[in-house]
PDB file of C-alpha atoms in Angstrom:
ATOM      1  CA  UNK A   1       7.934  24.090 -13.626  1.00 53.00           C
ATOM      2  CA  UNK A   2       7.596  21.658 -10.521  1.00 62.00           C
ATOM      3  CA  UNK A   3       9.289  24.199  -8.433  1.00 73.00           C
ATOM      4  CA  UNK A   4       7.371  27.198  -9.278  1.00 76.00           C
ATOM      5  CA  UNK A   5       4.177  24.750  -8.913  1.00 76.00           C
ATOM      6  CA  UNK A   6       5.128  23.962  -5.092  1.00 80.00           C
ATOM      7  CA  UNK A   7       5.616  27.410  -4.674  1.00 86.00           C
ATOM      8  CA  UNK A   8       2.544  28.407  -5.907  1.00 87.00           C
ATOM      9  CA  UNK A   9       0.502  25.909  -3.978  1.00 88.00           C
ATOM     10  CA  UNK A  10       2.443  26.344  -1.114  1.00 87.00           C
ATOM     11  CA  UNK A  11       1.450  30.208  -0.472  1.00 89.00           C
ATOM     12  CA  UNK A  12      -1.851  29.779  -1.982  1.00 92.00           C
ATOM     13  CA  UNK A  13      -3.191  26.182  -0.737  1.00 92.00           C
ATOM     14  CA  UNK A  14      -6.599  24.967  -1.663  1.00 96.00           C
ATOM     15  CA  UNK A  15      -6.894  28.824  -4.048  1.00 96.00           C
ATOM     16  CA  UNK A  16      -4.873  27.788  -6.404  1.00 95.00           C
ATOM     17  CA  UNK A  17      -5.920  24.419  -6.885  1.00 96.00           C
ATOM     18  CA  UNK A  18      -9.596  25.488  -7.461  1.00 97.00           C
ATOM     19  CA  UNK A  19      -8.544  28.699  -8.996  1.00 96.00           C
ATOM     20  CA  UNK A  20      -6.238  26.712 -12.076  1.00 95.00           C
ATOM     21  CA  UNK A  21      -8.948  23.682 -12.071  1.00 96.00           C
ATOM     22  CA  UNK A  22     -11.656  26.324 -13.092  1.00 97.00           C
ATOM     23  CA  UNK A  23     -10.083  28.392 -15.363  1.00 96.00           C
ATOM     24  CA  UNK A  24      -8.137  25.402 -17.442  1.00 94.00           C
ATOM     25  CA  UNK A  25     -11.749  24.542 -18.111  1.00 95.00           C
ATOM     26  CA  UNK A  26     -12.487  27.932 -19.828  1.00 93.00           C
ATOM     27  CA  UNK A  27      -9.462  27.384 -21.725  1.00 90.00           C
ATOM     28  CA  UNK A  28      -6.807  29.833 -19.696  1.00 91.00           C
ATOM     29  CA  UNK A  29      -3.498  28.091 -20.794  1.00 88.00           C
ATOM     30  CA  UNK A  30      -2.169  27.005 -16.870  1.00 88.00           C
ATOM     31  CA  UNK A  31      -0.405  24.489 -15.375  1.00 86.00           C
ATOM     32  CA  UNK A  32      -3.622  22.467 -13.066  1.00 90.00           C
ATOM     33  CA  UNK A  33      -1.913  18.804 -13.745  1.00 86.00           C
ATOM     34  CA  UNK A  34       0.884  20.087 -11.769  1.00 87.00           C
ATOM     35  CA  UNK A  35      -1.071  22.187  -9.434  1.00 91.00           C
ATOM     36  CA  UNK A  36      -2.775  19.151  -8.771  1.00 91.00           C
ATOM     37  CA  UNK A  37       0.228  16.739  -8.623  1.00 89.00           C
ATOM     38  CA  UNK A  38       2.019  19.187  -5.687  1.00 89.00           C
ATOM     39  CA  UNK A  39      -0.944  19.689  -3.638  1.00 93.00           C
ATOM     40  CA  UNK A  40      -1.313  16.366  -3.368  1.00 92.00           C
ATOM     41  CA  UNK A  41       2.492  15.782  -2.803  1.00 89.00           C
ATOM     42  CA  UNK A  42       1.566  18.787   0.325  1.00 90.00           C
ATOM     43  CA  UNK A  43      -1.404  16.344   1.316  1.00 92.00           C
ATOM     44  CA  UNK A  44       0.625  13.375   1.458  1.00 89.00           C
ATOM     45  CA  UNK A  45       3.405  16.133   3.576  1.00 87.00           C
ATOM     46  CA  UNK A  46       0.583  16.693   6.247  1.00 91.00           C
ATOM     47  CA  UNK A  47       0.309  20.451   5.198  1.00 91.00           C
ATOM     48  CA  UNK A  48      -2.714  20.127   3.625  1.00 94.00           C
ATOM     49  CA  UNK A  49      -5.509  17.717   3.654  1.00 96.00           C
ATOM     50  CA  UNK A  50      -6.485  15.085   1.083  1.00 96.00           C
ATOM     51  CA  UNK A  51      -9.610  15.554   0.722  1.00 97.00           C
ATOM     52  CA  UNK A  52     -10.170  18.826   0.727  1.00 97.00           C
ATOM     53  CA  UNK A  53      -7.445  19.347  -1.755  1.00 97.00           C
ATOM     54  CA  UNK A  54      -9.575  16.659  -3.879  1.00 97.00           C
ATOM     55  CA  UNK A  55     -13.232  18.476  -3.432  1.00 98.00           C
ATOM     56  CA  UNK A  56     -11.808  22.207  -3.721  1.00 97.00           C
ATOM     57  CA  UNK A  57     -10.342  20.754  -7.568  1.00 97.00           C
ATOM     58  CA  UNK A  58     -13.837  18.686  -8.271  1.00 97.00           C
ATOM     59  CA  UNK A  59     -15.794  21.355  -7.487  1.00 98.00           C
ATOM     60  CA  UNK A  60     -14.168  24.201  -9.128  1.00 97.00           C
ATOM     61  CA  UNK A  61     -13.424  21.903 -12.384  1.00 97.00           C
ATOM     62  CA  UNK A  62     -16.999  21.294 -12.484  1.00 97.00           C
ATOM     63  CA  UNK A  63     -17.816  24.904 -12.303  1.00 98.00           C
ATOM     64  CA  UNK A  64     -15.677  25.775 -15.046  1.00 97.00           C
ATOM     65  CA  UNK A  65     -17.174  23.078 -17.497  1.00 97.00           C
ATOM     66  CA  UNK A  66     -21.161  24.111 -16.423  1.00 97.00           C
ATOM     67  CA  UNK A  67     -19.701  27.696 -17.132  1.00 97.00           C
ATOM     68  CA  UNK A  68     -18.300  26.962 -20.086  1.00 96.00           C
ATOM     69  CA  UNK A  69     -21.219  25.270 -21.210  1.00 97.00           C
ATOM     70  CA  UNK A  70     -23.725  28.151 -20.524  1.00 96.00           C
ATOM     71  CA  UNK A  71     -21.586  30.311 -22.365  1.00 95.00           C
ATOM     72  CA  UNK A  72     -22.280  27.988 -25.198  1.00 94.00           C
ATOM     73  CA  UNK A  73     -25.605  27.767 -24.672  1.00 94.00           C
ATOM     74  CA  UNK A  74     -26.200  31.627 -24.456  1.00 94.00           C
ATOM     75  CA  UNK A  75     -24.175  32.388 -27.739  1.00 91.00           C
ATOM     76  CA  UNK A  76     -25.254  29.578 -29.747  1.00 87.00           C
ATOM     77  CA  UNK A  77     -23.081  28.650 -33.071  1.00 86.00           C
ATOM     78  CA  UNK A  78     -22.747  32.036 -33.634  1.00 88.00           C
ATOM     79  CA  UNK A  79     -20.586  32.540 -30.686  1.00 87.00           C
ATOM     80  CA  UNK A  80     -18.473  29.760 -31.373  1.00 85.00           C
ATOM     81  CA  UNK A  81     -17.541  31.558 -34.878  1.00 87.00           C
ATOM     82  CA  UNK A  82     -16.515  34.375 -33.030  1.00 89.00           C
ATOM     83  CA  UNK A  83     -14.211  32.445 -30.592  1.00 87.00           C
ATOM     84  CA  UNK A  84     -12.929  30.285 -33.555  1.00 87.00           C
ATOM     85  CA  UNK A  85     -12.081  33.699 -35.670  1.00 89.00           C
ATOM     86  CA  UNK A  86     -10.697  35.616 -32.125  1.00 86.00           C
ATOM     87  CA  UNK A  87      -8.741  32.309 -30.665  1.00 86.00           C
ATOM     88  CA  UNK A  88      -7.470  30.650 -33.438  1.00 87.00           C
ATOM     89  CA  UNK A  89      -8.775  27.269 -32.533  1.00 87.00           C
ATOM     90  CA  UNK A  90     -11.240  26.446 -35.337  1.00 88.00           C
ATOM     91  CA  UNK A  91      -9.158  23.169 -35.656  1.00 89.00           C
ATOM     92  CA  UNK A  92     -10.017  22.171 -31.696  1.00 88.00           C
ATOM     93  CA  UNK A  93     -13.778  23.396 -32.042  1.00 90.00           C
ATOM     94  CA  UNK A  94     -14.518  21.292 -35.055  1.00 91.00           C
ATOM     95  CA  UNK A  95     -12.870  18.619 -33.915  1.00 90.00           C
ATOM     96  CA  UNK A  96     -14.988  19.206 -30.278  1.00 90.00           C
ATOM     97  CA  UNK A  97     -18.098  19.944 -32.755  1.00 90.00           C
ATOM     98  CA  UNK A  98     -17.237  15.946 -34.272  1.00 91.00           C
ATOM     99  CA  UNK A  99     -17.004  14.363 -30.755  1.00 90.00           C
ATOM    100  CA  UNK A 100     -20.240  15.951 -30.060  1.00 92.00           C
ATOM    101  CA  UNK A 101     -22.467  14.886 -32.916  1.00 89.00           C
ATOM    102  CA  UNK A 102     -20.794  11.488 -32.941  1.00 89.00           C
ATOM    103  CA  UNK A 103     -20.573  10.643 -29.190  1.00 89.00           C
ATOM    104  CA  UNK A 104     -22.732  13.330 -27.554  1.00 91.00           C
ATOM    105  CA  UNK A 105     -22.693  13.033 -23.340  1.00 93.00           C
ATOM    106  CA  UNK A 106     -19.678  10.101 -24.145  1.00 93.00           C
ATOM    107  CA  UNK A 107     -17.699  12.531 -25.848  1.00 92.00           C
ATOM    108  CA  UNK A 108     -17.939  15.191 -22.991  1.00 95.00           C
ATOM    109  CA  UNK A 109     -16.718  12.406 -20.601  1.00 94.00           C
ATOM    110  CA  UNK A 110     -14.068  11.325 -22.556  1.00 91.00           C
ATOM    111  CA  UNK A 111     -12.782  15.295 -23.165  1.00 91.00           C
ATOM    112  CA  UNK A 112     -12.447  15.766 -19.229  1.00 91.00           C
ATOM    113  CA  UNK A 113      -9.719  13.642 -19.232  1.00 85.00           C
ATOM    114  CA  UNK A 114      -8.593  11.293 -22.112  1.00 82.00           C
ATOM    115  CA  UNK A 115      -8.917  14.155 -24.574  1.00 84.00           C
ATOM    116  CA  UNK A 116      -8.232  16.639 -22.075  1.00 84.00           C
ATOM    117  CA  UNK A 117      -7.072  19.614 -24.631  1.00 85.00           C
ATOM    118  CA  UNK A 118     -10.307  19.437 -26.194  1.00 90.00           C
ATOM    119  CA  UNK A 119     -12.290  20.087 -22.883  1.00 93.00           C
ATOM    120  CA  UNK A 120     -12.932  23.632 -22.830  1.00 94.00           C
ATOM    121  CA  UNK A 121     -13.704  23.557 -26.674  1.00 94.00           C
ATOM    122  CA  UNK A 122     -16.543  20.782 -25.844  1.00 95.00           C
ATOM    123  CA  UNK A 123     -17.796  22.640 -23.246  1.00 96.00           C
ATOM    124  CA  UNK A 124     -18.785  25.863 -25.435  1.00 94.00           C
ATOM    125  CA  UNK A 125     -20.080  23.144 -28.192  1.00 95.00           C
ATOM    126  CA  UNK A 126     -22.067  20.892 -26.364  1.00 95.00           C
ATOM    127  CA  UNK A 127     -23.934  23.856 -24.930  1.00 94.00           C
ATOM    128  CA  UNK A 128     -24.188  25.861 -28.267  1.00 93.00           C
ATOM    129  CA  UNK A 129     -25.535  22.467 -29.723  1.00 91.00           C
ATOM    130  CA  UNK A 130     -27.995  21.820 -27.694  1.00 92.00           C
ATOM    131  CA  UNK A 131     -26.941  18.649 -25.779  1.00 94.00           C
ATOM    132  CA  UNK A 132     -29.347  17.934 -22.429  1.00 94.00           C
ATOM    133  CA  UNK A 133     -27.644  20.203 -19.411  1.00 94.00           C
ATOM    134  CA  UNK A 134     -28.496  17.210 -16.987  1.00 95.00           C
ATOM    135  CA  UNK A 135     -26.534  14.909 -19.946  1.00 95.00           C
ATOM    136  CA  UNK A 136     -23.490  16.951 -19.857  1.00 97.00           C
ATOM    137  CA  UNK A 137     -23.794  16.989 -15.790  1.00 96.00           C
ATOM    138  CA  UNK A 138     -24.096  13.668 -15.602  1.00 96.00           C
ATOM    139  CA  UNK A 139     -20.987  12.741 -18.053  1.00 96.00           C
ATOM    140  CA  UNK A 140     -19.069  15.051 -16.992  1.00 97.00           C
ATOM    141  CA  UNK A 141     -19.202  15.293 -13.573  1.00 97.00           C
ATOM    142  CA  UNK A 142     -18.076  10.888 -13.962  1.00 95.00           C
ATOM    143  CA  UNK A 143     -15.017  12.059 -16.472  1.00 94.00           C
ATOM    144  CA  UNK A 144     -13.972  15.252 -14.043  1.00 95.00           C
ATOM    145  CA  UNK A 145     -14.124  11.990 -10.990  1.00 95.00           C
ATOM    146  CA  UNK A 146     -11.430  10.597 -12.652  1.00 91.00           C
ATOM    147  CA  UNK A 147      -9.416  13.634 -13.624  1.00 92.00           C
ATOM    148  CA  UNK A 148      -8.596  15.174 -10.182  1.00 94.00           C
ATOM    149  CA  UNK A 149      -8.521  11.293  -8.632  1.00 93.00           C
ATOM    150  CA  UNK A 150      -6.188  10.700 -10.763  1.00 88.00           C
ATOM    151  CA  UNK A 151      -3.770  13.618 -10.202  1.00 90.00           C
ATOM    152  CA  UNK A 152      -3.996  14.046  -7.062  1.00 92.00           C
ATOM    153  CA  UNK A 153      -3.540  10.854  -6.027  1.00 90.00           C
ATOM    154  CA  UNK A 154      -0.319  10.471  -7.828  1.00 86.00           C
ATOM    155  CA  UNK A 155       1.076  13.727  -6.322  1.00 86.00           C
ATOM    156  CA  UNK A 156      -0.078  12.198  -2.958  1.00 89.00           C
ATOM    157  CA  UNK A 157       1.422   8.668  -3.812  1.00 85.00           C
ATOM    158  CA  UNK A 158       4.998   9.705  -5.763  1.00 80.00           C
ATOM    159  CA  UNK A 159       5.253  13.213  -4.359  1.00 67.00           C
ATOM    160  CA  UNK A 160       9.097  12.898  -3.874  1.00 65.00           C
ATOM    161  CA  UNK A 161       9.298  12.498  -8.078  1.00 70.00           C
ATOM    162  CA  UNK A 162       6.635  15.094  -8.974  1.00 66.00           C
ATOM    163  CA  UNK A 163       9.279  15.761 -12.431  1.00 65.00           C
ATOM    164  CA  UNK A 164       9.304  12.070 -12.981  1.00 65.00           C
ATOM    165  CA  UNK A 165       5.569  11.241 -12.517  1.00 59.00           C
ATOM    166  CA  UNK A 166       4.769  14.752 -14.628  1.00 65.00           C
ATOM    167  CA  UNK A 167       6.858  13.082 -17.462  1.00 63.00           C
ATOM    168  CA  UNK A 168       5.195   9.786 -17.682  1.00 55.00           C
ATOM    169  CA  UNK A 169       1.755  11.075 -17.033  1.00 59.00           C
ATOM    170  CA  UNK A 170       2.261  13.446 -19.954  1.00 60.00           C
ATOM    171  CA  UNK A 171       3.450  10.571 -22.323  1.00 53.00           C
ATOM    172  CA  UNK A 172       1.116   7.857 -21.322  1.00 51.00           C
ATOM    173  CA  UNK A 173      -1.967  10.767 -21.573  1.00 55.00           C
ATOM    174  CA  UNK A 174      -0.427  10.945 -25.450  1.00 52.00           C
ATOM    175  CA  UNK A 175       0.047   7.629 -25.678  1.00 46.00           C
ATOM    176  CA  UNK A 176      -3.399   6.795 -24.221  1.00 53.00           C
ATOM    177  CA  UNK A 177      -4.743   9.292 -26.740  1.00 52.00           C
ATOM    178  CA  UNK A 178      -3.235   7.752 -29.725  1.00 47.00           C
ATOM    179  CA  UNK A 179      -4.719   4.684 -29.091  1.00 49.00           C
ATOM    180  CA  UNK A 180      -8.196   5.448 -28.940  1.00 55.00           C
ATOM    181  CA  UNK A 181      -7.785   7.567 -31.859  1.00 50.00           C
ATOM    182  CA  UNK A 182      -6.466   4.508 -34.233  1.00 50.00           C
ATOM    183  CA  UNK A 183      -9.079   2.178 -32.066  1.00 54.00           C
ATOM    184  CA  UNK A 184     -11.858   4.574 -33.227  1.00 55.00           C
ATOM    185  CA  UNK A 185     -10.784   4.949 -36.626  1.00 54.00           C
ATOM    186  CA  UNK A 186     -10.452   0.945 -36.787  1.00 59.00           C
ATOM    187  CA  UNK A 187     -13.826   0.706 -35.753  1.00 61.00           C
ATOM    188  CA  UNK A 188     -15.330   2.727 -37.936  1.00 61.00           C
ATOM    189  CA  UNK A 189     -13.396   0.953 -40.481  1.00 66.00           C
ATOM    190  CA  UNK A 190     -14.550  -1.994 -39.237  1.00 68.00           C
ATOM    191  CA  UNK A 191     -18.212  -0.715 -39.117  1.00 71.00           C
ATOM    192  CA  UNK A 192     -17.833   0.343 -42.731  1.00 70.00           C
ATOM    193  CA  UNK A 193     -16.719  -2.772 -44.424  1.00 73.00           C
ATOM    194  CA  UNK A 194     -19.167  -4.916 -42.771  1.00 75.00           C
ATOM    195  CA  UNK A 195     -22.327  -2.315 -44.163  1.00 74.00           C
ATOM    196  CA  UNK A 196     -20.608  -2.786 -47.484  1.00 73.00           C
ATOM    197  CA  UNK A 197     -20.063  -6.599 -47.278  1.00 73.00           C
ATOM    198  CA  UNK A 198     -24.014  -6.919 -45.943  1.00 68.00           C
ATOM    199  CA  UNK A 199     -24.982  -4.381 -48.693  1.00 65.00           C
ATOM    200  CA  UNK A 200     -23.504  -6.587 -51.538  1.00 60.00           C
ATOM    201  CA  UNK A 201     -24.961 -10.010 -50.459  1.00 58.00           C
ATOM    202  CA  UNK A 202     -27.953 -11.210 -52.503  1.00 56.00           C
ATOM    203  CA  UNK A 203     -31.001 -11.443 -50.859  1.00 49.00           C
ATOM    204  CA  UNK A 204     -32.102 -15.264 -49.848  1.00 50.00           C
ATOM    205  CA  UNK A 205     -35.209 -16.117 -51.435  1.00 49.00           C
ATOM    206  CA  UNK A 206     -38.310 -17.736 -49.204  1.00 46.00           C
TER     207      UNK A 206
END
């Protein structure tokens, strides 16, 4: 997969980078981590430059999401029935409709990277539910920062072990996600218990 993703960005350059970045954000099943990890492997080469191969993936990822979230915003929750019954996903859009009513703008931040599958599901149901555009700018423009920082710079920094760093980046993102999904549950545990144990103590009297 490596090898057809150096190809790929080899004959296509800066195109394919923004072209995967946008349409992984509409939910088009491609390959943009490793995009992203050999262009910047072919920055770090000389054959293309770092920073444009970090703005061309910024801008289109941004793109996508705002498109994704217009889409939303124009079909409402009736639109998102239709997806869920034509795609499949009703799983990923209720659990993008939960991050959304719990976390709202945090949520969209955390989906452009930690939670990364859910992205293009949060985009449609942020902007079906209503959530401020300038909100879901402003979160998600910080979470897609970090996304394409991230992955580029490793293909720029390792790009002689693009396999390897693929590997680990794909266990630690599962790892990563595992965690804050046991550290959220514990603190809504957490949360829980302490309502109860305030709920059962007897008032002082004055």
């Amino acid at each position: 997969m490596s090898d057809w993703a150096f190809e790929l960005v080899s004959a296509w350059g800066l195109w394919v980078v923004a072209g995967s970045a946008f349409v992984s954000c509409l939910a088009v099943p491609v390959p943009t981590s490793l995009v992203m990890l050999a262009a910047g492997a072919f920055a770090a080469a000389g054959d293309l430059v770092l920073w444009q191969v970090w703005l061309s993936g910024w801008l289109a990822a941004l793109a996508g999401d705002n498109t994704g979230f217009q889409v939303g915003r124009w079909g409402g929750r009736p639109f998102l029935g239709w997806v869920a019954r034509r795609t499949g996903r009703h799983r990923l859009i209720a659990r993008g409709e939960a991050v959304i009513e719990a976390r709202g703008g945090v949520g969209v931040f955390l989906s452009t990277w930690l939670l990364a599958p859910l992205g293009p599901w949060v985009n449609l149901v942020a902007g079906s539910l209503g959530l401020s555009r300038w909100r879901f700018a402003l979160w998600d423009t910080a979470g897609e920062t970090i996304w394409v920082t991230a992955y580029v710079g490793l293909g720029f920094a390792f790009g002689t072990q693009i396999d390897r760093v693929a590997e680990v980046v794909s266990d630690w993102g599962g790892l990563v996600s595992a965690l804050a999904v046991a550290a959220a549950f514990a603190l809504a545990l957490g949360i829980k218990l302490r309502r109860r144990r305030d709920g059962s103590r007897p008032a002082r009297a004055d």
